JSON list of N, CA and C in Angstrom, two decimals:
[
{"chain": "N", "resi": 1, "resn": "MET", "atom": "N", "xyz": [2.15, 14.86, 17.37]},
{"chain": "N", "resi": 1, "resn": "MET", "atom": "CA", "xyz": [3.30, 14.28, 17.04]},
{"chain": "N", "resi": 1, "resn": "MET", "atom": "C", "xyz": [2.89, 12.79, 16.52]},
{"chain": "N", "resi": 2, "resn": "HIS", "atom": "N", "xyz": [2.05, 12.38, 17.09]},
{"chain": "N", "resi": 2, "resn": "HIS", "atom": "CA", "xyz": [1.57, 10.92, 16.77]},
{"chain": "N", "resi": 2, "resn": "HIS", "atom": "C", "xyz": [0.81, 11.02, 15.26]},
{"chain": "N", "resi": 3, "resn": "THR", "atom": "N", "xyz": [0.22, 12.05, 14.90]},
{"chain": "N", "resi": 3, "resn": "THR", "atom": "CA", "xyz": [-0.30, 11.97, 13.62]},
{"chain": "N", "resi": 3, "resn": "THR", "atom": "C", "xyz": [0.58, 12.29, 12.61]},
{"chain": "N", "resi": 4, "resn": "GLU", "atom": "N", "xyz": [1.64, 13.04, 13.04]},
{"chain": "N", "resi": 4, "resn": "GLU", "atom": "CA", "xyz": [2.69, 13.35, 11.82]},
{"chain": "N", "resi": 4, "resn": "GLU", "atom": "C", "xyz": [3.46, 11.96, 11.55]},
{"chain": "N", "resi": 5, "resn": "LEU", "atom": "N", "xyz": [3.75, 11.33, 12.61]},
{"chain": "N", "resi": 5, "resn": "LEU", "atom": "CA", "xyz": [4.47, 9.83, 12.47]},
{"chain": "N", "resi": 5, "resn": "LEU", "atom": "C", "xyz": [3.60, 8.99, 11.81]},
{"chain": "N", "resi": 6, "resn": "LEU", "atom": "N", "xyz": [2.38, 8.74, 11.94]},
{"chain": "N", "resi": 6, "resn": "LEU", "atom": "CA", "xyz": [1.36, 7.97, 11.23]},
{"chain": "N", "resi": 6, "resn": "LEU", "atom": "C", "xyz": [1.25, 8.35, 9.81]},
{"chain": "N", "resi": 7, "resn": "LYS", "atom": "N", "xyz": [1.27, 9.58, 9.43]},
{"chain": "N", "resi": 7, "resn": "LYS", "atom": "CA", "xyz": [1.38, 10.21, 8.14]},
{"chain": "N", "resi": 7, "resn": "LYS", "atom": "C", "xyz": [2.51, 9.67, 7.29]},
{"chain": "N", "resi": 8, "resn": "THR", "atom": "N", "xyz": [3.52, 9.89, 8.17]},
{"chain": "N", "resi": 8, "resn": "THR", "atom": "CA", "xyz": [5.05, 9.47, 7.37]},
{"chain": "N", "resi": 8, "resn": "THR", "atom": "C", "xyz": [4.99, 8.02, 7.25]},
{"chain": "N", "resi": 9, "resn": "VAL", "atom": "N", "xyz": [4.66, 7.26, 8.12]},
{"chain": "N", "resi": 9, "resn": "VAL", "atom": "CA", "xyz": [4.53, 5.59, 7.76]},
{"chain": "N", "resi": 9, "resn": "VAL", "atom": "C", "xyz": [3.69, 5.41, 6.69]},
{"chain": "N", "resi": 10, "resn": "LYS", "atom": "N", "xyz": [2.54, 5.88, 6.56]},
{"chain": "N", "resi": 10, "resn": "LYS", "atom": "CA", "xyz": [1.70, 5.61, 5.67]},
{"chain": "N", "resi": 10, "resn": "LYS", "atom": "C", "xyz": [2.10, 6.08, 4.19]},
{"chain": "N", "resi": 11, "resn": "THR", "atom": "N", "xyz": [2.83, 7.37, 4.22]},
{"chain": "N", "resi": 11, "resn": "THR", "atom": "CA", "xyz": [3.23, 7.87, 2.96]},
{"chain": "N", "resi": 11, "resn": "THR", "atom": "C", "xyz": [4.28, 6.80, 2.46]},
{"chain": "N", "resi": 12, "resn": "ARG", "atom": "N", "xyz": [5.30, 6.39, 3.36]},
{"chain": "N", "resi": 12, "resn": "ARG", "atom": "CA", "xyz": [6.31, 5.53, 3.02]},
{"chain": "N", "resi": 12, "resn": "ARG", "atom": "C", "xyz": [5.96, 4.17, 2.49]},
{"chain": "N", "resi": 13, "resn": "GLN", "atom": "N", "xyz": [4.98, 3.84, 3.09]},
{"chain": "N", "resi": 13, "resn": "GLN", "atom": "CA", "xyz": [4.44, 2.55, 2.92]},
{"chain": "N", "resi": 13, "resn": "GLN", "atom": "C", "xyz": [3.63, 2.47, 1.54]},
{"chain": "N", "resi": 14, "resn": "LEU", "atom": "N", "xyz": [3.10, 3.49, 1.13]},
{"chain": "N", "resi": 14, "resn": "LEU", "atom": "CA", "xyz": [2.45, 3.65, -0.29]},
{"chain": "N", "resi": 14, "resn": "LEU", "atom": "C", "xyz": [3.33, 3.90, -1.33]},
{"chain": "N", "resi": 15, "resn": "ALA", "atom": "N", "xyz": [4.54, 4.60, -0.92]},
{"chain": "N", "resi": 15, "resn": "ALA", "atom": "CA", "xyz": [5.57, 4.87, -1.90]},
{"chain": "N", "resi": 15, "resn": "ALA", "atom": "C", "xyz": [6.31, 3.44, -2.28]},
{"chain": "N", "resi": 16, "resn": "TYR", "atom": "N", "xyz": [6.55, 2.88, -1.18]},
{"chain": "N", "resi": 16, "resn": "TYR", "atom": "CA", "xyz": [7.25, 1.38, -1.20]},
{"chain": "N", "resi": 16, "resn": "TYR", "atom": "C", "xyz": [6.43, 0.46, -2.21]},
{"chain": "N", "resi": 17, "resn": "TYR", "atom": "N", "xyz": [5.03, 0.63, -1.99]},
{"chain": "N", "resi": 17, "resn": "TYR", "atom": "CA", "xyz": [4.27, -0.46, -2.83]},
{"chain": "N", "resi": 17, "resn": "TYR", "atom": "C", "xyz": [4.25, 0.05, -4.18]},
{"chain": "N", "resi": 18, "resn": "GLY", "atom": "N", "xyz": [4.05, 1.36, -4.56]},
{"chain": "N", "resi": 18, "resn": "GLY", "atom": "CA", "xyz": [4.18, 1.71, -5.96]},
{"chain": "N", "resi": 18, "resn": "GLY", "atom": "C", "xyz": [5.59, 1.42, -6.54]},
{"chain": "N", "resi": 19, "resn": "HIS", "atom": "N", "xyz": [6.71, 1.40, -5.94]},
{"chain": "N", "resi": 19, "resn": "HIS", "atom": "CA", "xyz": [8.07, 1.15, -6.30]},
{"chain": "N", "resi": 19, "resn": "HIS", "atom": "C", "xyz": [7.96, -0.61, -6.70]},
{"chain": "N", "resi": 20, "resn": "ILE", "atom": "N", "xyz": [7.46, -1.44, -5.69]},
{"chain": "N", "resi": 20, "resn": "ILE", "atom": "CA", "xyz": [7.30, -2.88, -5.85]},
{"chain": "N", "resi": 20, "resn": "ILE", "atom": "C", "xyz": [6.46, -3.05, -7.14]},
{"chain": "N", "resi": 21, "resn": "ARG", "atom": "N", "xyz": [5.39, -2.54, -7.07]},
{"chain": "N", "resi": 21, "resn": "ARG", "atom": "CA", "xyz": [4.58, -2.80, -8.29]},
{"chain": "N", "resi": 21, "resn": "ARG", "atom": "C", "xyz": [4.97, -2.46, -9.61]},
{"chain": "N", "resi": 22, "resn": "SER", "atom": "N", "xyz": [5.98, -1.37, -9.74]},
{"chain": "N", "resi": 22, "resn": "SER", "atom": "CA", "xyz": [6.27, -1.20, -10.91]},
{"chain": "N", "resi": 22, "resn": "SER", "atom": "C", "xyz": [7.59, -1.99, -11.55]},
{"chain": "N", "resi": 23, "resn": "HIS", "atom": "N", "xyz": [8.22, -2.85, -10.75]},
{"chain": "N", "resi": 23, "resn": "HIS", "atom": "CA", "xyz": [9.34, -3.76, -11.14]},
{"chain": "N", "resi": 23, "resn": "HIS", "atom": "C", "xyz": [8.91, -5.14, -10.99]},
{"chain": "N", "resi": 24, "resn": "GLN", "atom": "N", "xyz": [9.51, -5.96, -11.74]},
{"chain": "N", "resi": 24, "resn": "GLN", "atom": "CA", "xyz": [9.36, -7.45, -11.68]},
{"chain": "N", "resi": 24, "resn": "GLN", "atom": "C", "xyz": [10.35, -8.11, -10.80]},
{"chain": "N", "resi": 25, "resn": "ILE", "atom": "N", "xyz": [10.06, -8.06, -9.57]},
{"chain": "N", "resi": 25, "resn": "ILE", "atom": "CA", "xyz": [11.33, -8.49, -8.59]},
{"chain": "N", "resi": 25, "resn": "ILE", "atom": "C", "xyz": [10.70, -9.44, -7.51]},
{"chain": "N", "resi": 26, "resn": "LEU", "atom": "N", "xyz": [11.63, -10.11, -6.80]},
{"chain": "N", "resi": 26, "resn": "LEU", "atom": "CA", "xyz": [11.17, -11.04, -5.84]},
{"chain": "N", "resi": 26, "resn": "LEU", "atom": "C", "xyz": [10.25, -10.63, -4.88]},
{"chain": "N", "resi": 27, "resn": "GLN", "atom": "N", "xyz": [10.13, -9.43, -4.29]},
{"chain": "N", "resi": 27, "resn": "GLN", "atom": "CA", "xyz": [9.36, -8.77, -3.38]},
{"chain": "N", "resi": 27, "resn": "GLN", "atom": "C", "xyz": [7.98, -8.59, -3.85]},
{"chain": "N", "resi": 28, "resn": "LYS", "atom": "N", "xyz": [7.69, -8.53, -5.31]},
{"chain": "N", "resi": 28, "resn": "LYS", "atom": "CA", "xyz": [6.41, -8.37, -5.82]},
{"chain": "N", "resi": 28, "resn": "LYS", "atom": "C", "xyz": [5.81, -9.71, -5.86]},
{"chain": "N", "resi": 29, "resn": "SER", "atom": "N", "xyz": [6.55, -10.82, -5.93]},
{"chain": "N", "resi": 29, "resn": "SER", "atom": "CA", "xyz": [5.96, -12.20, -5.75]},
{"chain": "N", "resi": 29, "resn": "SER", "atom": "C", "xyz": [5.57, -12.46, -4.36]},
{"chain": "N", "resi": 30, "resn": "ILE", "atom": "N", "xyz": [6.43, -12.04, -3.46]},
{"chain": "N", "resi": 30, "resn": "ILE", "atom": "CA", "xyz": [6.16, -12.24, -2.00]},
{"chain": "N", "resi": 30, "resn": "ILE", "atom": "C", "xyz": [4.81, -11.50, -1.62]},
{"chain": "N", "resi": 31, "resn": "MET", "atom": "N", "xyz": [4.73, -10.23, -1.88]},
{"chain": "N", "resi": 31, "resn": "MET", "atom": "CA", "xyz": [3.74, -9.21, -1.46]},
{"chain": "N", "resi": 31, "resn": "MET", "atom": "C", "xyz": [2.35, -9.75, -2.25]},
{"chain": "N", "resi": 32, "resn": "GLU", "atom": "N", "xyz": [2.28, -10.49, -3.38]},
{"chain": "N", "resi": 32, "resn": "GLU", "atom": "CA", "xyz": [1.21, -10.85, -4.06]},
{"chain": "N", "resi": 32, "resn": "GLU", "atom": "C", "xyz": [0.82, -12.23, -3.42]},
{"chain": "N", "resi": 33, "resn": "GLY", "atom": "N", "xyz": [1.57, -12.90, -2.68]},
{"chain": "N", "resi": 33, "resn": "GLY", "atom": "CA", "xyz": [1.35, -14.17, -2.10]},
{"chain": "N", "resi": 33, "resn": "GLY", "atom": "C", "xyz": [1.35, -15.31, -2.97]},
{"chain": "N", "resi": 34, "resn": "LYS", "atom": "N", "xyz": [2.39, -15.26, -3.84]},
{"chain": "N", "resi": 34, "resn": "LYS", "atom": "CA", "xyz": [2.62, -16.17, -4.94]},
{"chain": "N", "resi": 34, "resn": "LYS", "atom": "C", "xyz": [3.61, -17.25, -4.54]},
{"chain": "N", "resi": 35, "resn": "ILE", "atom": "N", "xyz": [3.85, -17.41, -3.33]},
{"chain": "N", "resi": 35, "resn": "ILE", "atom": "CA", "xyz": [4.92, -18.31, -2.77]},
{"chain": "N", "resi": 35, "resn": "ILE", "atom": "C", "xyz": [4.19, -19.40, -2.46]},
{"chain": "N", "resi": 36, "resn": "ASN", "atom": "N", "xyz": [4.79, -20.67, -2.80]},
{"chain": "N", "resi": 36, "resn": "ASN", "atom": "CA", "xyz": [4.43, -22.04, -2.51]},
{"chain": "N", "resi": 36, "resn": "ASN", "atom": "C", "xyz": [4.51, -22.29, -1.01]},
{"chain": "N", "resi": 37, "resn": "GLY", "atom": "N", "xyz": [3.85, -23.15, -0.54]},
{"chain": "N", "resi": 37, "resn": "GLY", "atom": "CA", "xyz": [3.98, -23.40, 0.91]},
{"chain": "N", "resi": 37, "resn": "GLY", "atom": "C", "xyz": [2.64, -23.55, 1.87]},
{"chain": "N", "resi": 38, "resn": "LYS", "atom": "N", "xyz": [2.90, -23.96, 3.11]},
{"chain": "N", "resi": 38, "resn": "LYS", "atom": "CA", "xyz": [1.87, -24.14, 3.97]},
{"chain": "N", "resi": 38, "resn": "LYS", "atom": "C", "xyz": [2.00, -23.40, 5.01]},
{"chain": "N", "resi": 39, "resn": "ARG", "atom": "N", "xyz": [0.74, -22.57, 5.46]},
{"chain": "N", "resi": 39, "resn": "ARG", "atom": "CA", "xyz": [0.61, -21.60, 6.44]},
{"chain": "N", "resi": 39, "resn": "ARG", "atom": "C", "xyz": [0.42, -22.08, 7.84]},
{"chain": "N", "resi": 40, "resn": "GLN", "atom": "N", "xyz": [1.02, -21.41, 8.64]},
{"chain": "N", "resi": 40, "resn": "GLN", "atom": "CA", "xyz": [1.09, -21.96, 10.10]},
{"chain": "N", "resi": 40, "resn": "GLN", "atom": "C", "xyz": [-0.32, -21.90, 10.67]},
{"chain": "N", "resi": 41, "resn": "CYS", "atom": "N", "xyz": [-0.75, -22.67, 11.62]},
{"chain": "N", "resi": 41, "resn": "CYS", "atom": "CA", "xyz": [-1.94, -22.56, 12.46]},
{"chain": "N", "resi": 41, "resn": "CYS", "atom": "C", "xyz": [-2.00, -21.31, 13.19]},
{"chain": "N", "resi": 42, "resn": "GLY", "atom": "N", "xyz": [-3.22, -20.82, 13.67]},
{"chain": "N", "resi": 42, "resn": "GLY", "atom": "CA", "xyz": [-3.40, -19.66, 14.61]},
{"chain": "N", "resi": 42, "resn": "GLY", "atom": "C", "xyz": [-4.04, -18.68, 13.76]},
{"chain": "N", "resi": 43, "resn": "ARG", "atom": "N", "xyz": [-4.16, -17.53, 14.46]},
{"chain": "N", "resi": 43, "resn": "ARG", "atom": "CA", "xyz": [-5.01, -16.26, 14.10]},
{"chain": "N", "resi": 43, "resn": "ARG", "atom": "C", "xyz": [-4.69, -16.04, 12.56]},
{"chain": "N", "resi": 44, "resn": "LYS", "atom": "N", "xyz": [-5.71, -15.49, 11.79]},
{"chain": "N", "resi": 44, "resn": "LYS", "atom": "CA", "xyz": [-5.39, -15.05, 10.63]},
{"chain": "N", "resi": 44, "resn": "LYS", "atom": "C", "xyz": [-4.44, -13.90, 10.65]},
{"chain": "N", "resi": 45, "resn": "ARG", "atom": "N", "xyz": [-3.38, -13.52, 10.01]},
{"chain": "N", "resi": 45, "resn": "ARG", "atom": "CA", "xyz": [-2.75, -12.49, 9.92]},
{"chain": "N", "resi": 45, "resn": "ARG", "atom": "C", "xyz": [-3.35, -11.41, 9.08]},
{"chain": "N", "resi": 46, "resn": "LYS", "atom": "N", "xyz": [-3.00, -10.10, 9.57]},
{"chain": "N", "resi": 46, "resn": "LYS", "atom": "CA", "xyz": [-3.40, -8.98, 8.70]},
{"chain": "N", "resi": 46, "resn": "LYS", "atom": "C", "xyz": [-2.63, -8.79, 7.48]},
{"chain": "N", "resi": 47, "resn": "PHE", "atom": "N", "xyz": [-2.96, -8.83, 6.27]},
{"chain": "N", "resi": 47, "resn": "PHE", "atom": "CA", "xyz": [-2.09, -8.71, 5.20]},
{"chain": "N", "resi": 47, "resn": "PHE", "atom": "C", "xyz": [-1.43, -7.19, 5.07]},
{"chain": "N", "resi": 48, "resn": "TRP", "atom": "N", "xyz": [-0.55, -7.19, 4.29]},
{"chain": "N", "resi": 48, "resn": "TRP", "atom": "CA", "xyz": [0.15, -5.80, 4.07]},
{"chain": "N", "resi": 48, "resn": "TRP", "atom": "C", "xyz": [-0.69, -5.27, 2.93]},
{"chain": "N", "resi": 49, "resn": "LEU", "atom": "N", "xyz": [-1.35, -6.05, 1.98]},
{"chain": "N", "resi": 49, "resn": "LEU", "atom": "CA", "xyz": [-2.09, -5.40, 0.95]},
{"chain": "N", "resi": 49, "resn": "LEU", "atom": "C", "xyz": [-3.41, -4.65, 1.56]},
{"chain": "N", "resi": 50, "resn": "GLY", "atom": "N", "xyz": [-3.81, -5.43, 2.71]},
{"chain": "N", "resi": 50, "resn": "GLY", "atom": "CA", "xyz": [-5.06, -4.95, 3.23]},
{"chain": "N", "resi": 50, "resn": "GLY", "atom": "C", "xyz": [-4.90, -3.50, 3.92]},
{"chain": "N", "resi": 51, "resn": "ASN", "atom": "N", "xyz": [-3.66, -3.20, 4.37]},
{"chain": "N", "resi": 51, "resn": "ASN", "atom": "CA", "xyz": [-3.27, -1.82, 4.72]},
{"chain": "N", "resi": 51, "resn": "ASN", "atom": "C", "xyz": [-3.39, -0.87, 3.59]},
{"chain": "N", "resi": 52, "resn": "ILE", "atom": "N", "xyz": [-2.88, -1.20, 2.47]},
{"chain": "N", "resi": 52, "resn": "ILE", "atom": "CA", "xyz": [-2.77, -0.50, 1.39]},
{"chain": "N", "resi": 52, "resn": "ILE", "atom": "C", "xyz": [-4.24, -0.06, 0.80]},
{"chain": "N", "resi": 53, "resn": "GLU", "atom": "N", "xyz": [-5.06, -1.29, 0.86]},
{"chain": "N", "resi": 53, "resn": "GLU", "atom": "CA", "xyz": [-6.53, -0.72, 0.72]},
{"chain": "N", "resi": 53, "resn": "GLU", "atom": "C", "xyz": [-7.12, -0.16, 1.55]},
{"chain": "N", "resi": 54, "resn": "GLU", "atom": "N", "xyz": [-7.02, -0.18, 2.67]},
{"chain": "N", "resi": 54, "resn": "GLU", "atom": "CA", "xyz": [-7.54, 0.70, 3.64]},
{"chain": "N", "resi": 54, "resn": "GLU", "atom": "C", "xyz": [-7.13, 2.12, 3.70]},
{"chain": "N", "resi": 55, "resn": "THR", "atom": "N", "xyz": [-5.77, 2.28, 3.29]},
{"chain": "N", "resi": 55, "resn": "THR", "atom": "CA", "xyz": [-5.25, 3.76, 3.34]},
{"chain": "N", "resi": 55, "resn": "THR", "atom": "C", "xyz": [-5.86, 4.36, 1.86]},
{"chain": "N", "resi": 56, "resn": "THR", "atom": "N", "xyz": [-5.86, 3.72, 0.90]},
{"chain": "N", "resi": 56, "resn": "THR", "atom": "CA", "xyz": [-6.22, 4.20, -0.35]},
{"chain": "N", "resi": 56, "resn": "THR", "atom": "C", "xyz": [-7.66, 4.34, -0.58]},
{"chain": "N", "resi": 57, "resn": "THR", "atom": "N", "xyz": [-8.65, 3.64, 0.30]},
{"chain": "N", "resi": 57, "resn": "THR", "atom": "CA", "xyz": [-9.75, 3.35, 0.12]},
{"chain": "N", "resi": 57, "resn": "THR", "atom": "C", "xyz": [-10.24, 2.79, -1.37]},
{"chain": "N", "resi": 58, "resn": "ARG", "atom": "N", "xyz": [-9.30, 2.14, -1.89]},
{"chain": "N", "resi": 58, "resn": "ARG", "atom": "CA", "xyz": [-9.64, 1.45, -3.36]},
{"chain": "N", "resi": 58, "resn": "ARG", "atom": "C", "xyz": [-9.29, -0.04, -3.22]},
{"chain": "N", "resi": 59, "resn": "ARG", "atom": "N", "xyz": [-9.86, -0.86, -3.95]},
{"chain": "N", "resi": 59, "resn": "ARG", "atom": "CA", "xyz": [-9.47, -2.29, -4.29]},
{"chain": "N", "resi": 59, "resn": "ARG", "atom": "C", "xyz": [-8.15, -2.33, -4.60]},
{"chain": "N", "resi": 60, "resn": "ILE", "atom": "N", "xyz": [-7.46, -3.48, -4.23]},
{"chain": "N", "resi": 60, "resn": "ILE", "atom": "CA", "xyz": [-6.07, -3.88, -4.52]},
{"chain": "N", "resi": 60, "resn": "ILE", "atom": "C", "xyz": [-5.93, -3.70, -6.11]},
{"chain": "N", "resi": 61, "resn": "ASN", "atom": "N", "xyz": [-6.84, -4.48, -6.82]},
{"chain": "N", "resi": 61, "resn": "ASN", "atom": "CA", "xyz": [-6.56, -4.39, -8.36]},
{"chain": "N", "resi": 61, "resn": "ASN", "atom": "C", "xyz": [-6.47, -3.05, -8.94]},
{"chain": "N", "resi": 62, "resn": "GLU", "atom": "N", "xyz": [-7.33, -2.06, -8.36]},
{"chain": "N", "resi": 62, "resn": "GLU", "atom": "CA", "xyz": [-7.18, -0.89, -8.70]},
{"chain": "N", "resi": 62, "resn": "GLU", "atom": "C", "xyz": [-5.83, -0.02, -8.41]},
{"chain": "N", "resi": 63, "resn": "CYS", "atom": "N", "xyz": [-5.53, -0.48, -7.19]},
{"chain": "N", "resi": 63, "resn": "CYS", "atom": "CA", "xyz": [-4.24, -0.04, -6.66]},
{"chain": "N", "resi": 63, "resn": "CYS", "atom": "C", "xyz": [-2.93, -0.43, -7.68]},
{"chain": "N", "resi": 64, "resn": "CYS", "atom": "N", "xyz": [-3.08, -1.66, -8.16]},
{"chain": "N", "resi": 64, "resn": "CYS", "atom": "CA", "xyz": [-2.00, -2.21, -9.02]},
{"chain": "N", "resi": 64, "resn": "CYS", "atom": "C", "xyz": [-2.14, -1.42, -10.26]},
{"chain": "N", "resi": 65, "resn": "GLU", "atom": "N", "xyz": [-3.20, -1.21, -10.70]},
{"chain": "N", "resi": 65, "resn": "GLU", "atom": "CA", "xyz": [-3.20, -0.53, -12.17]},
{"chain": "N", "resi": 65, "resn": "GLU", "atom": "C", "xyz": [-2.74, 0.93, -11.78]},
{"chain": "N", "resi": 66, "resn": "VAL", "atom": "N", "xyz": [-3.11, 1.75, -10.92]},
{"chain": "N", "resi": 66, "resn": "VAL", "atom": "CA", "xyz": [-2.70, 3.10, -10.56]},
{"chain": "N", "resi": 66, "resn": "VAL", "atom": "C", "xyz": [-1.18, 3.01, -10.40]},
{"chain": "N", "resi": 67, "resn": "ALA", "atom": "N", "xyz": [-0.61, 2.15, -9.54]},
{"chain": "N", "resi": 67, "resn": "ALA", "atom": "CA", "xyz": [0.71, 2.05, -9.32]},
{"chain": "N", "resi": 67, "resn": "ALA", "atom": "C", "xyz": [1.77, 1.95, -10.42]},
{"chain": "N", "resi": 68, "resn": "LEU", "atom": "N", "xyz": [1.28, 1.45, -11.69]},
{"chain": "N", "resi": 68, "resn": "LEU", "atom": "CA", "xyz": [2.11, 1.48, -12.76]},
{"chain": "N", "resi": 68, "resn": "LEU", "atom": "C", "xyz": [2.51, 2.70, -13.28]},
{"chain": "N", "resi": 69, "resn": "ASP", "atom": "N", "xyz": [1.58, 3.78, -13.26]},
{"chain": "N", "resi": 69, "resn": "ASP", "atom": "CA", "xyz": [1.63, 5.13, -13.63]},
{"chain": "N", "resi": 69, "resn": "ASP", "atom": "C", "xyz": [2.24, 5.90, -12.40]},
{"chain": "N", "resi": 70, "resn": "ARG", "atom": "N", "xyz": [3.56, 6.07, -12.43]},
{"chain": "N", "resi": 70, "resn": "ARG", "atom": "CA", "xyz": [4.10, 6.86, -11.37]},
{"chain": "N", "resi": 70, "resn": "ARG", "atom": "C", "xyz": [3.47, 8.03, -10.90]},
{"chain": "N", "resi": 71, "resn": "GLU", "atom": "N", "xyz": [3.16, 8.91, -11.91]},
{"chain": "N", "resi": 71, "resn": "GLU", "atom": "CA", "xyz": [2.52, 10.28, -11.42]},
{"chain": "N", "resi": 71, "resn": "GLU", "atom": "C", "xyz": [1.16, 10.03, -10.94]},
{"chain": "N", "resi": 72, "resn": "GLU", "atom": "N", "xyz": [0.34, 9.27, -11.35]},
{"chain": "N", "resi": 72, "resn": "GLU", "atom": "CA", "xyz": [-0.92, 8.87, -11.02]},
{"chain": "N", "resi": 72, "resn": "GLU", "atom": "C", "xyz": [-0.97, 8.42, -9.42]},
{"chain": "N", "resi": 73, "resn": "TRP", "atom": "N", "xyz": [0.04, 7.31, -9.10]},
{"chain": "N", "resi": 73, "resn": "TRP", "atom": "CA", "xyz": [0.18, 6.93, -7.98]},
{"chain": "N", "resi": 73, "resn": "TRP", "atom": "C", "xyz": [0.65, 7.96, -6.93]},
{"chain": "N", "resi": 74, "resn": "ARG", "atom": "N", "xyz": [1.48, 8.94, -7.36]},
{"chain": "N", "resi": 74, "resn": "ARG", "atom": "CA", "xyz": [1.90, 9.96, -6.33]},
{"chain": "N", "resi": 74, "resn": "ARG", "atom": "C", "xyz": [0.70, 10.88, -5.86]},
{"chain": "N", "resi": 75, "resn": "ARG", "atom": "N", "xyz": [-0.13, 11.29, -6.94]},
{"chain": "N", "resi": 75, "resn": "ARG", "atom": "CA", "xyz": [-1.20, 11.84, -6.79]},
{"chain": "N", "resi": 75, "resn": "ARG", "atom": "C", "xyz": [-2.21, 11.18, -5.89]},
{"chain": "N", "resi": 76, "resn": "THR", "atom": "N", "xyz": [-2.24, 10.00, -5.93]},
{"chain": "N", "resi": 76, "resn": "THR", "atom": "CA", "xyz": [-3.30, 8.95, -5.06]},
{"chain": "N", "resi": 76, "resn": "THR", "atom": "C", "xyz": [-2.67, 9.22, -3.63]},
{"chain": "N", "resi": 77, "resn": "ILE", "atom": "N", "xyz": [-1.44, 9.04, -3.59]},
{"chain": "N", "resi": 77, "resn": "ILE", "atom": "CA", "xyz": [-0.93, 9.00, -2.23]},
{"chain": "N", "resi": 77, "resn": "ILE", "atom": "C", "xyz": [-1.24, 10.43, -1.81]},
{"chain": "N", "resi": 78, "resn": "ALA", "atom": "N", "xyz": [-0.76, 11.56, -2.25]},
{"chain": "N", "resi": 78, "resn": "ALA", "atom": "CA", "xyz": [-1.04, 12.84, -1.69]},
{"chain": "N", "resi": 78, "resn": "ALA", "atom": "C", "xyz": [-2.54, 13.12, -1.36]},
{"chain": "N", "resi": 79, "resn": "SER", "atom": "N", "xyz": [-3.54, 12.65, -2.24]},
{"chain": "N", "resi": 79, "resn": "SER", "atom": "CA", "xyz": [-4.78, 12.97, -1.95]},
{"chain": "N", "resi": 79, "resn": "SER", "atom": "C", "xyz": [-5.20, 12.17, -0.76]},
{"chain": "N", "resi": 80, "resn": "ASN", "atom": "N", "xyz": [-4.85, 10.98, -0.66]},
{"chain": "N", "resi": 80, "resn": "ASN", "atom": "CA", "xyz": [-5.56, 10.18, 0.31]},
{"chain": "N", "resi": 80, "resn": "ASN", "atom": "C", "xyz": [-5.01, 10.65, 1.66]},
{"chain": "N", "resi": 81, "resn": "LEU", "atom": "N", "xyz": [-3.73, 10.97, 1.72]},
{"chain": "N", "resi": 81, "resn": "LEU", "atom": "CA", "xyz": [-3.03, 11.40, 3.14]},
{"chain": "N", "resi": 81, "resn": "LEU", "atom": "C", "xyz": [-3.53, 12.93, 3.50]},
{"chain": "N", "resi": 82, "resn": "TRP", "atom": "N", "xyz": [-4.03, 13.71, 2.29]},
{"chain": "N", "resi": 82, "resn": "TRP", "atom": "CA", "xyz": [-4.54, 14.86, 2.60]},
{"chain": "N", "resi": 82, "resn": "TRP", "atom": "C", "xyz": [-6.01, 14.79, 3.19]},
{"chain": "N", "resi": 83, "resn": "GLN", "atom": "N", "xyz": [-6.60, 13.85, 2.58]},
{"chain": "N", "resi": 83, "resn": "GLN", "atom": "CA", "xyz": [-8.10, 13.58, 3.15]},
{"chain": "N", "resi": 83, "resn": "GLN", "atom": "C", "xyz": [-8.13, 13.22, 4.62]},
{"chain": "N", "resi": 84, "resn": "GLU", "atom": "N", "xyz": [-6.99, 12.24, 4.82]},
{"chain": "N", "resi": 84, "resn": "GLU", "atom": "CA", "xyz": [-6.96, 11.83, 6.26]},
{"chain": "N", "resi": 84, "resn": "GLU", "atom": "C", "xyz": [-6.52, 12.85, 7.17]},
{"chain": "N", "resi": 85, "resn": "THR", "atom": "N", "xyz": [-5.89, 13.81, 6.88]},
{"chain": "N", "resi": 85, "resn": "THR", "atom": "CA", "xyz": [-5.25, 14.83, 7.71]},
{"chain": "N", "resi": 85, "resn": "THR", "atom": "C", "xyz": [-6.51, 15.81, 8.14]},
{"chain": "N", "resi": 86, "resn": "GLU", "atom": "N", "xyz": [-7.42, 16.03, 7.01]},
{"chain": "N", "resi": 86, "resn": "GLU", "atom": "CA", "xyz": [-8.63, 16.78, 7.17]},
{"chain": "N", "resi": 86, "resn": "GLU", "atom": "C", "xyz": [-9.57, 16.07, 8.20]},
{"chain": "N", "resi": 87, "resn": "GLN", "atom": "N", "xyz": [-9.66, 14.93, 8.12]},
{"chain": "N", "resi": 87, "resn": "GLN", "atom": "CA", "xyz": [-10.63, 14.17, 9.06]},
{"chain": "N", "resi": 87, "resn": "GLN", "atom": "C", "xyz": [-10.29, 14.36, 10.50]},
{"chain": "N", "resi": 88, "resn": "ARG", "atom": "N", "xyz": [-8.94, 14.57, 10.88]},
{"chain": "N", "resi": 88, "resn": "ARG", "atom": "CA", "xyz": [-8.52, 14.60, 12.03]},
{"chain": "N", "resi": 88, "resn": "ARG", "atom": "C", "xyz": [-8.72, 16.01, 12.59]}
]
């Protein structure tokens, strides 16, 4: 059950990333870190984009290009989650 839940979370995370990348909206600016301001002190946080790179095993700039093509992004999501399922 744990692996199915993890697979669902990763699928939705990647689908949401593809949705955000294909539109010019506020969430895209926030996700890319283009918001002015000062960061708080403390431990360095894990970036959401780092999770996308980790799941897809691609650099974020490659993910950005692929996400603009909806069908290619869907194939990327499916293939990465299928490989992950095989490894377990």
